[in-house]
JSON list of C-alpha atoms in Angstrom, two decimals:
[
{"chain": "C", "resi": 1, "resn": "THR", "atom": "CA", "xyz": [98.39, -26.64, -35.96]},
{"chain": "C", "resi": 2, "resn": "VAL", "atom": "CA", "xyz": [96.02, -25.77, -38.79]},
{"chain": "C", "resi": 3, "resn": "THR", "atom": "CA", "xyz": [95.20, -28.51, -41.24]},
{"chain": "C", "resi": 4, "resn": "ALA", "atom": "CA", "xyz": [94.28, -27.46, -44.77]},
{"chain": "C", "resi": 5, "resn": "PHE", "atom": "CA", "xyz": [91.29, -29.20, -46.27]},
{"chain": "C", "resi": 6, "resn": "GLY", "atom": "CA", "xyz": [92.24, -28.69, -49.93]},
{"chain": "C", "resi": 7, "resn": "SER", "atom": "CA", "xyz": [90.36, -31.79, -50.99]},
{"chain": "C", "resi": 8, "resn": "ALA", "atom": "CA", "xyz": [87.30, -31.38, -48.78]},
{"chain": "C", "resi": 9, "resn": "THR", "atom": "CA", "xyz": [83.95, -32.50, -50.20]},
{"chain": "C", "resi": 10, "resn": "PHE", "atom": "CA", "xyz": [81.38, -29.74, -49.90]},
{"chain": "C", "resi": 11, "resn": "ASP", "atom": "CA", "xyz": [77.76, -30.68, -49.24]},
{"chain": "C", "resi": 12, "resn": "ILE", "atom": "CA", "xyz": [75.87, -27.77, -50.81]},
{"chain": "C", "resi": 13, "resn": "THR", "atom": "CA", "xyz": [72.19, -27.04, -50.15]},
{"chain": "C", "resi": 14, "resn": "LEU", "atom": "CA", "xyz": [70.41, -24.14, -51.83]},
{"chain": "C", "resi": 15, "resn": "ASP", "atom": "CA", "xyz": [67.46, -22.38, -50.16]},
{"chain": "C", "resi": 16, "resn": "ASN", "atom": "CA", "xyz": [65.67, -22.35, -53.54]},
{"chain": "C", "resi": 17, "resn": "ASP", "atom": "CA", "xyz": [66.48, -24.27, -56.69]},
{"chain": "C", "resi": 18, "resn": "ILE", "atom": "CA", "xyz": [63.63, -23.16, -58.98]},
{"chain": "C", "resi": 19, "resn": "PHE", "atom": "CA", "xyz": [62.91, -19.55, -59.96]},
{"chain": "C", "resi": 20, "resn": "GLU", "atom": "CA", "xyz": [60.67, -17.93, -62.56]},
{"chain": "C", "resi": 21, "resn": "TYR", "atom": "CA", "xyz": [62.43, -15.58, -64.98]},
{"chain": "C", "resi": 22, "resn": "ASP", "atom": "CA", "xyz": [61.93, -11.94, -64.00]},
{"chain": "C", "resi": 23, "resn": "GLY", "atom": "CA", "xyz": [64.94, -10.26, -65.62]},
{"chain": "C", "resi": 24, "resn": "THR", "atom": "CA", "xyz": [67.01, -10.12, -62.43]},
{"chain": "C", "resi": 25, "resn": "LYS", "atom": "CA", "xyz": [69.98, -12.18, -61.32]},
{"chain": "C", "resi": 26, "resn": "LYS", "atom": "CA", "xyz": [69.08, -15.05, -59.00]},
{"chain": "C", "resi": 27, "resn": "GLU", "atom": "CA", "xyz": [71.37, -15.80, -56.06]},
{"chain": "C", "resi": 28, "resn": "PRO", "atom": "CA", "xyz": [69.96, -18.53, -53.85]},
{"chain": "C", "resi": 29, "resn": "VAL", "atom": "CA", "xyz": [71.53, -18.77, -50.40]},
{"chain": "C", "resi": 30, "resn": "ALA", "atom": "CA", "xyz": [73.92, -21.71, -50.16]},
{"chain": "C", "resi": 31, "resn": "THR", "atom": "CA", "xyz": [74.46, -23.67, -46.98]},
{"chain": "C", "resi": 32, "resn": "VAL", "atom": "CA", "xyz": [77.79, -25.46, -47.18]},
{"chain": "C", "resi": 33, "resn": "LYS", "atom": "CA", "xyz": [78.85, -28.32, -44.95]},
{"chain": "C", "resi": 34, "resn": "VAL", "atom": "CA", "xyz": [81.85, -30.56, -44.66]},
{"chain": "C", "resi": 35, "resn": "GLY", "atom": "CA", "xyz": [80.67, -33.58, -42.73]},
{"chain": "C", "resi": 36, "resn": "ASN", "atom": "CA", "xyz": [78.62, -32.20, -39.82]},
{"chain": "C", "resi": 37, "resn": "ASN", "atom": "CA", "xyz": [80.38, -28.81, -39.85]},
{"chain": "C", "resi": 38, "resn": "THR", "atom": "CA", "xyz": [78.52, -25.87, -41.37]},
{"chain": "C", "resi": 39, "resn": "LEU", "atom": "CA", "xyz": [81.02, -23.55, -43.03]},
{"chain": "C", "resi": 40, "resn": "VAL", "atom": "CA", "xyz": [80.94, -19.75, -42.93]},
{"chain": "C", "resi": 41, "resn": "SER", "atom": "CA", "xyz": [80.60, -17.74, -46.15]},
{"chain": "C", "resi": 42, "resn": "GLY", "atom": "CA", "xyz": [83.44, -15.26, -46.55]},
{"chain": "C", "resi": 43, "resn": "GLU", "atom": "CA", "xyz": [85.59, -17.14, -44.03]},
{"chain": "C", "resi": 44, "resn": "ASP", "atom": "CA", "xyz": [85.60, -20.71, -45.33]},
{"chain": "C", "resi": 45, "resn": "TYR", "atom": "CA", "xyz": [84.29, -20.22, -48.87]},
{"chain": "C", "resi": 46, "resn": "GLU", "atom": "CA", "xyz": [83.11, -17.74, -51.46]},
{"chain": "C", "resi": 47, "resn": "VAL", "atom": "CA", "xyz": [80.13, -18.12, -53.75]},
{"chain": "C", "resi": 48, "resn": "ILE", "atom": "CA", "xyz": [80.23, -17.56, -57.50]},
{"chain": "C", "resi": 49, "resn": "TYR", "atom": "CA", "xyz": [77.04, -17.56, -59.61]},
{"chain": "C", "resi": 50, "resn": "THR", "atom": "CA", "xyz": [77.04, -18.14, -63.37]},
{"chain": "C", "resi": 51, "resn": "ASN", "atom": "CA", "xyz": [74.24, -18.03, -65.97]},
{"chain": "C", "resi": 52, "resn": "ASN", "atom": "CA", "xyz": [71.91, -16.81, -63.21]},
{"chain": "C", "resi": 53, "resn": "LYS", "atom": "CA", "xyz": [69.80, -14.20, -65.04]},
{"chain": "C", "resi": 54, "resn": "ASN", "atom": "CA", "xyz": [68.16, -15.81, -68.07]},
{"chain": "C", "resi": 55, "resn": "ALA", "atom": "CA", "xyz": [65.95, -18.89, -68.29]},
{"chain": "C", "resi": 56, "resn": "GLY", "atom": "CA", "xyz": [67.83, -22.17, -68.13]},
{"chain": "C", "resi": 57, "resn": "GLU", "atom": "CA", "xyz": [70.22, -23.93, -65.79]},
{"chain": "C", "resi": 58, "resn": "ALA", "atom": "CA", "xyz": [72.34, -21.74, -63.54]},
{"chain": "C", "resi": 59, "resn": "THR", "atom": "CA", "xyz": [75.34, -22.76, -61.47]},
{"chain": "C", "resi": 60, "resn": "VAL", "atom": "CA", "xyz": [76.52, -21.96, -57.96]},
{"chain": "C", "resi": 61, "resn": "THR", "atom": "CA", "xyz": [80.23, -22.59, -57.47]},
{"chain": "C", "resi": 62, "resn": "ILE", "atom": "CA", "xyz": [81.59, -22.81, -53.96]},
{"chain": "C", "resi": 63, "resn": "LYS", "atom": "CA", "xyz": [85.29, -21.99, -53.85]},
{"chain": "C", "resi": 64, "resn": "GLY", "atom": "CA", "xyz": [87.10, -22.84, -50.64]},
{"chain": "C", "resi": 65, "resn": "ILE", "atom": "CA", "xyz": [89.17, -20.15, -48.91]},
{"chain": "C", "resi": 66, "resn": "GLY", "atom": "CA", "xyz": [91.15, -20.09, -45.66]},
{"chain": "C", "resi": 67, "resn": "ASN", "atom": "CA", "xyz": [91.43, -23.63, -44.30]},
{"chain": "C", "resi": 68, "resn": "TYR", "atom": "CA", "xyz": [89.46, -24.90, -47.31]},
{"chain": "C", "resi": 69, "resn": "GLU", "atom": "CA", "xyz": [91.67, -23.25, -49.98]},
{"chain": "C", "resi": 70, "resn": "GLY", "atom": "CA", "xyz": [91.85, -25.52, -53.02]},
{"chain": "C", "resi": 71, "resn": "SER", "atom": "CA", "xyz": [88.47, -27.19, -52.46]},
{"chain": "C", "resi": 72, "resn": "SER", "atom": "CA", "xyz": [85.48, -26.45, -54.63]},
{"chain": "C", "resi": 73, "resn": "GLY", "atom": "CA", "xyz": [82.04, -27.72, -55.43]},
{"chain": "C", "resi": 74, "resn": "THR", "atom": "CA", "xyz": [79.04, -26.84, -57.56]},
{"chain": "C", "resi": 75, "resn": "ASP", "atom": "CA", "xyz": [75.27, -27.07, -57.45]},
{"chain": "C", "resi": 76, "resn": "ASN", "atom": "CA", "xyz": [72.70, -26.11, -60.05]},
{"chain": "C", "resi": 77, "resn": "PHE", "atom": "CA", "xyz": [69.36, -24.37, -59.99]},
{"chain": "C", "resi": 78, "resn": "ASN", "atom": "CA", "xyz": [66.79, -23.59, -62.68]},
{"chain": "C", "resi": 79, "resn": "ILE", "atom": "CA", "xyz": [65.31, -20.37, -63.93]},
{"chain": "C", "resi": 80, "resn": "GLU", "atom": "CA", "xyz": [62.08, -21.28, -65.68]},
{"chain": "C", "resi": 81, "resn": "LYS", "atom": "CA", "xyz": [60.66, -19.39, -68.62]},
{"chain": "C", "resi": 82, "resn": "ARG", "atom": "CA", "xyz": [57.92, -16.90, -67.79]},
{"chain": "C", "resi": 83, "resn": "ALA", "atom": "CA", "xyz": [54.57, -17.83, -69.36]},
{"chain": "C", "resi": 84, "resn": "ILE", "atom": "CA", "xyz": [52.40, -15.27, -71.12]},
{"chain": "C", "resi": 85, "resn": "GLU", "atom": "CA", "xyz": [49.44, -15.43, -73.47]},
{"chain": "C", "resi": 86, "resn": "LEU", "atom": "CA", "xyz": [49.01, -12.94, -76.31]},
{"chain": "C", "resi": 87, "resn": "THR", "atom": "CA", "xyz": [45.60, -12.36, -77.83]},
{"chain": "C", "resi": 88, "resn": "ALA", "atom": "CA", "xyz": [45.05, -10.56, -81.13]},
{"chain": "C", "resi": 89, "resn": "GLY", "atom": "CA", "xyz": [42.32, -7.92, -81.18]},
{"chain": "C", "resi": 90, "resn": "ASN", "atom": "CA", "xyz": [38.74, -8.32, -82.39]},
{"chain": "C", "resi": 91, "resn": "ALA", "atom": "CA", "xyz": [37.00, -5.81, -84.63]},
{"chain": "C", "resi": 92, "resn": "THR", "atom": "CA", "xyz": [33.64, -5.52, -86.36]},
{"chain": "C", "resi": 93, "resn": "LYS", "atom": "CA", "xyz": [32.23, -3.04, -88.85]},
{"chain": "C", "resi": 94, "resn": "ALA", "atom": "CA", "xyz": [29.50, -2.79, -91.45]},
{"chain": "C", "resi": 95, "resn": "TYR", "atom": "CA", "xyz": [30.53, -3.41, -95.06]},
{"chain": "C", "resi": 96, "resn": "ASP", "atom": "CA", "xyz": [31.83, -0.28, -96.74]},
{"chain": "C", "resi": 97, "resn": "GLY", "atom": "CA", "xyz": [34.23, -1.70, -99.33]},
{"chain": "C", "resi": 98, "resn": "SER", "atom": "CA", "xyz": [37.38, -1.00, -97.31]},
{"chain": "C", "resi": 99, "resn": "ALA", "atom": "CA", "xyz": [39.55, -3.54, -95.50]},
{"chain": "C", "resi": 100, "resn": "LEU", "atom": "CA", "xyz": [39.15, -4.20, -91.78]},
{"chain": "C", "resi": 101, "resn": "THR", "atom": "CA", "xyz": [42.28, -4.90, -89.74]},
{"chain": "C", "resi": 102, "resn": "SER", "atom": "CA", "xyz": [43.25, -4.70, -86.09]},
{"chain": "C", "resi": 103, "resn": "ASP", "atom": "CA", "xyz": [46.85, -4.35, -84.94]},
{"chain": "C", "resi": 104, "resn": "GLU", "atom": "CA", "xyz": [45.84, -4.70, -81.30]},
{"chain": "C", "resi": 105, "resn": "VAL", "atom": "CA", "xyz": [47.63, -7.39, -79.26]},
{"chain": "C", "resi": 106, "resn": "ASN", "atom": "CA", "xyz": [47.02, -7.76, -75.53]},
{"chain": "C", "resi": 107, "resn": "ILE", "atom": "CA", "xyz": [48.66, -9.84, -72.83]},
{"chain": "C", "resi": 108, "resn": "THR", "atom": "CA", "xyz": [45.68, -11.82, -71.56]},
{"chain": "C", "resi": 109, "resn": "SER", "atom": "CA", "xyz": [47.50, -14.13, -69.15]},
{"chain": "C", "resi": 110, "resn": "GLY", "atom": "CA", "xyz": [50.76, -13.64, -67.25]},
{"chain": "C", "resi": 111, "resn": "SER", "atom": "CA", "xyz": [52.83, -10.49, -67.41]},
{"chain": "C", "resi": 112, "resn": "LEU", "atom": "CA", "xyz": [56.14, -9.14, -68.64]},
{"chain": "C", "resi": 113, "resn": "ALA", "atom": "CA", "xyz": [59.01, -8.70, -66.23]},
{"chain": "C", "resi": 114, "resn": "ALA", "atom": "CA", "xyz": [59.52, -5.15, -64.96]},
{"chain": "C", "resi": 115, "resn": "GLY", "atom": "CA", "xyz": [61.03, -2.78, -67.51]},
{"chain": "C", "resi": 116, "resn": "GLN", "atom": "CA", "xyz": [60.32, -5.06, -70.47]},
{"chain": "C", "resi": 117, "resn": "THR", "atom": "CA", "xyz": [58.22, -4.20, -73.51]},
{"chain": "C", "resi": 118, "resn": "LEU", "atom": "CA", "xyz": [56.27, -6.17, -76.09]},
{"chain": "C", "resi": 119, "resn": "THR", "atom": "CA", "xyz": [56.23, -5.42, -79.81]},
{"chain": "C", "resi": 120, "resn": "ALA", "atom": "CA", "xyz": [53.76, -7.49, -81.83]},
{"chain": "C", "resi": 121, "resn": "THR", "atom": "CA", "xyz": [52.04, -7.56, -85.20]},
{"chain": "C", "resi": 122, "resn": "THR", "atom": "CA", "xyz": [48.87, -9.23, -86.47]},
{"chain": "C", "resi": 123, "resn": "SER", "atom": "CA", "xyz": [48.01, -10.70, -89.86]},
{"chain": "C", "resi": 124, "resn": "GLY", "atom": "CA", "xyz": [44.22, -10.56, -90.21]},
{"chain": "C", "resi": 125, "resn": "SER", "atom": "CA", "xyz": [42.44, -8.58, -92.91]},
{"chain": "C", "resi": 126, "resn": "ILE", "atom": "CA", "xyz": [38.95, -8.78, -94.39]},
{"chain": "C", "resi": 127, "resn": "THR", "atom": "CA", "xyz": [37.14, -6.65, -97.00]},
{"chain": "C", "resi": 128, "resn": "ASN", "atom": "CA", "xyz": [33.88, -8.48, -97.78]},
{"chain": "C", "resi": 129, "resn": "VAL", "atom": "CA", "xyz": [31.05, -9.62, -95.51]},
{"chain": "C", "resi": 130, "resn": "GLY", "atom": "CA", "xyz": [32.15, -12.51, -93.27]},
{"chain": "C", "resi": 131, "resn": "THR", "atom": "CA", "xyz": [34.66, -13.33, -90.55]},
{"chain": "C", "resi": 132, "resn": "VAL", "atom": "CA", "xyz": [38.35, -14.13, -90.54]},
{"chain": "C", "resi": 133, "resn": "ALA", "atom": "CA", "xyz": [40.90, -14.93, -87.85]},
{"chain": "C", "resi": 134, "resn": "ASN", "atom": "CA", "xyz": [43.17, -12.12, -86.72]},
{"chain": "C", "resi": 135, "resn": "THR", "atom": "CA", "xyz": [46.35, -13.91, -85.68]},
{"chain": "C", "resi": 136, "resn": "VAL", "atom": "CA", "xyz": [49.44, -12.76, -83.80]},
{"chain": "C", "resi": 137, "resn": "ALA", "atom": "CA", "xyz": [51.98, -12.81, -86.63]},
{"chain": "C", "resi": 138, "resn": "THR", "atom": "CA", "xyz": [55.17, -11.75, -84.83]},
{"chain": "C", "resi": 139, "resn": "TYR", "atom": "CA", "xyz": [56.22, -10.76, -81.34]},
{"chain": "C", "resi": 140, "resn": "LYS", "atom": "CA", "xyz": [59.37, -9.62, -79.60]},
{"chain": "C", "resi": 141, "resn": "ILE", "atom": "CA", "xyz": [59.96, -8.90, -75.94]},
{"chain": "C", "resi": 142, "resn": "SER", "atom": "CA", "xyz": [62.73, -6.43, -75.19]},
{"chain": "C", "resi": 143, "resn": "HIS", "atom": "CA", "xyz": [64.58, -5.05, -72.21]},
{"chain": "C", "resi": 144, "resn": "GLY", "atom": "CA", "xyz": [66.01, -1.85, -73.64]},
{"chain": "C", "resi": 145, "resn": "GLU", "atom": "CA", "xyz": [67.92, -2.99, -76.73]},
{"chain": "C", "resi": 146, "resn": "GLU", "atom": "CA", "xyz": [68.22, -6.62, -75.53]},
{"chain": "C", "resi": 147, "resn": "ASP", "atom": "CA", "xyz": [65.90, -9.24, -77.04]},
{"chain": "C", "resi": 148, "resn": "VAL", "atom": "CA", "xyz": [64.66, -11.34, -74.09]},
{"chain": "C", "resi": 149, "resn": "THR", "atom": "CA", "xyz": [61.92, -13.25, -75.94]},
{"chain": "C", "resi": 150, "resn": "GLY", "atom": "CA", "xyz": [63.75, -16.55, -75.31]},
{"chain": "C", "resi": 151, "resn": "ASN", "atom": "CA", "xyz": [63.00, -16.21, -71.59]},
{"chain": "C", "resi": 152, "resn": "TYR", "atom": "CA", "xyz": [59.27, -16.55, -72.21]},
{"chain": "C", "resi": 153, "resn": "THR", "atom": "CA", "xyz": [56.88, -19.33, -73.14]},
{"chain": "C", "resi": 154, "resn": "VAL", "atom": "CA", "xyz": [54.40, -17.52, -75.36]},
{"chain": "C", "resi": 155, "resn": "THR", "atom": "CA", "xyz": [50.96, -18.84, -76.29]},
{"chain": "C", "resi": 156, "resn": "THR", "atom": "CA", "xyz": [49.01, -16.93, -78.94]},
{"chain": "C", "resi": 157, "resn": "VAL", "atom": "CA", "xyz": [45.24, -16.67, -79.32]},
{"chain": "C", "resi": 158, "resn": "ALA", "atom": "CA", "xyz": [43.58, -15.40, -82.48]},
{"chain": "C", "resi": 159, "resn": "GLY", "atom": "CA", "xyz": [41.01, -12.64, -82.45]},
{"chain": "C", "resi": 160, "resn": "THR", "atom": "CA", "xyz": [38.16, -12.28, -84.96]},
{"chain": "C", "resi": 161, "resn": "LEU", "atom": "CA", "xyz": [37.57, -9.69, -87.65]},
{"chain": "C", "resi": 162, "resn": "GLU", "atom": "CA", "xyz": [34.01, -9.44, -88.89]},
{"chain": "C", "resi": 163, "resn": "ILE", "atom": "CA", "xyz": [32.33, -7.42, -91.61]},
{"chain": "C", "resi": 164, "resn": "THR", "atom": "CA", "xyz": [28.54, -7.33, -91.42]},
{"chain": "C", "resi": 165, "resn": "LYS", "atom": "CA", "xyz": [26.10, -6.45, -94.18]},
{"chain": "C", "resi": 166, "resn": "GLY", "atom": "CA", "xyz": [26.07, -2.75, -94.77]},
{"chain": "C", "resi": 167, "resn": "SER", "atom": "CA", "xyz": [22.96, -0.63, -94.95]},
{"chain": "C", "resi": 168, "resn": "PHE", "atom": "CA", "xyz": [22.20, 1.62, -97.83]},
{"chain": "C", "resi": 169, "resn": "ASP", "atom": "CA", "xyz": [19.78, 4.42, -98.42]},
{"chain": "C", "resi": 170, "resn": "ALA", "atom": "CA", "xyz": [17.27, 3.34, -101.07]},
{"chain": "C", "resi": 171, "resn": "SER", "atom": "CA", "xyz": [15.35, 6.65, -101.07]},
{"chain": "C", "resi": 172, "resn": "VAL", "atom": "CA", "xyz": [15.37, 8.69, -104.23]}
]
């Protein structure tokens, strides 16, 4: 006689419940027990992952099969945002009457996930002798056509633009 456990309570333990975003689907290994009995994946249950690629809370659903048909349970895990720091470029030149800008932006801490690209702009400009901040004005992180910026915690650091006194030829 086989008894169906359609209302069994699954005790679900994940081998990892915190991941850092890297652009790939996360599928932690689930150990599933009913009482003291460890169940077998593919025989007693199947695993379904949802929202398991982008930063945020993801869900593992255990769906009973075979003797456990009709039972189910869930557990959650987190995918944390990936931290990066963007620093605007520095530039210096002698005064010549023309504006000084720098569109350079570098990742100075952390890194992008594989296959992802950064597009950024700066907003600094100076024409006369002095210094001004060169700030990161906009940024977007993409994976192909997909905007994945929301999966990152981005800190920006300003660079410096400086124009020094120019020299001139006083000879006649």
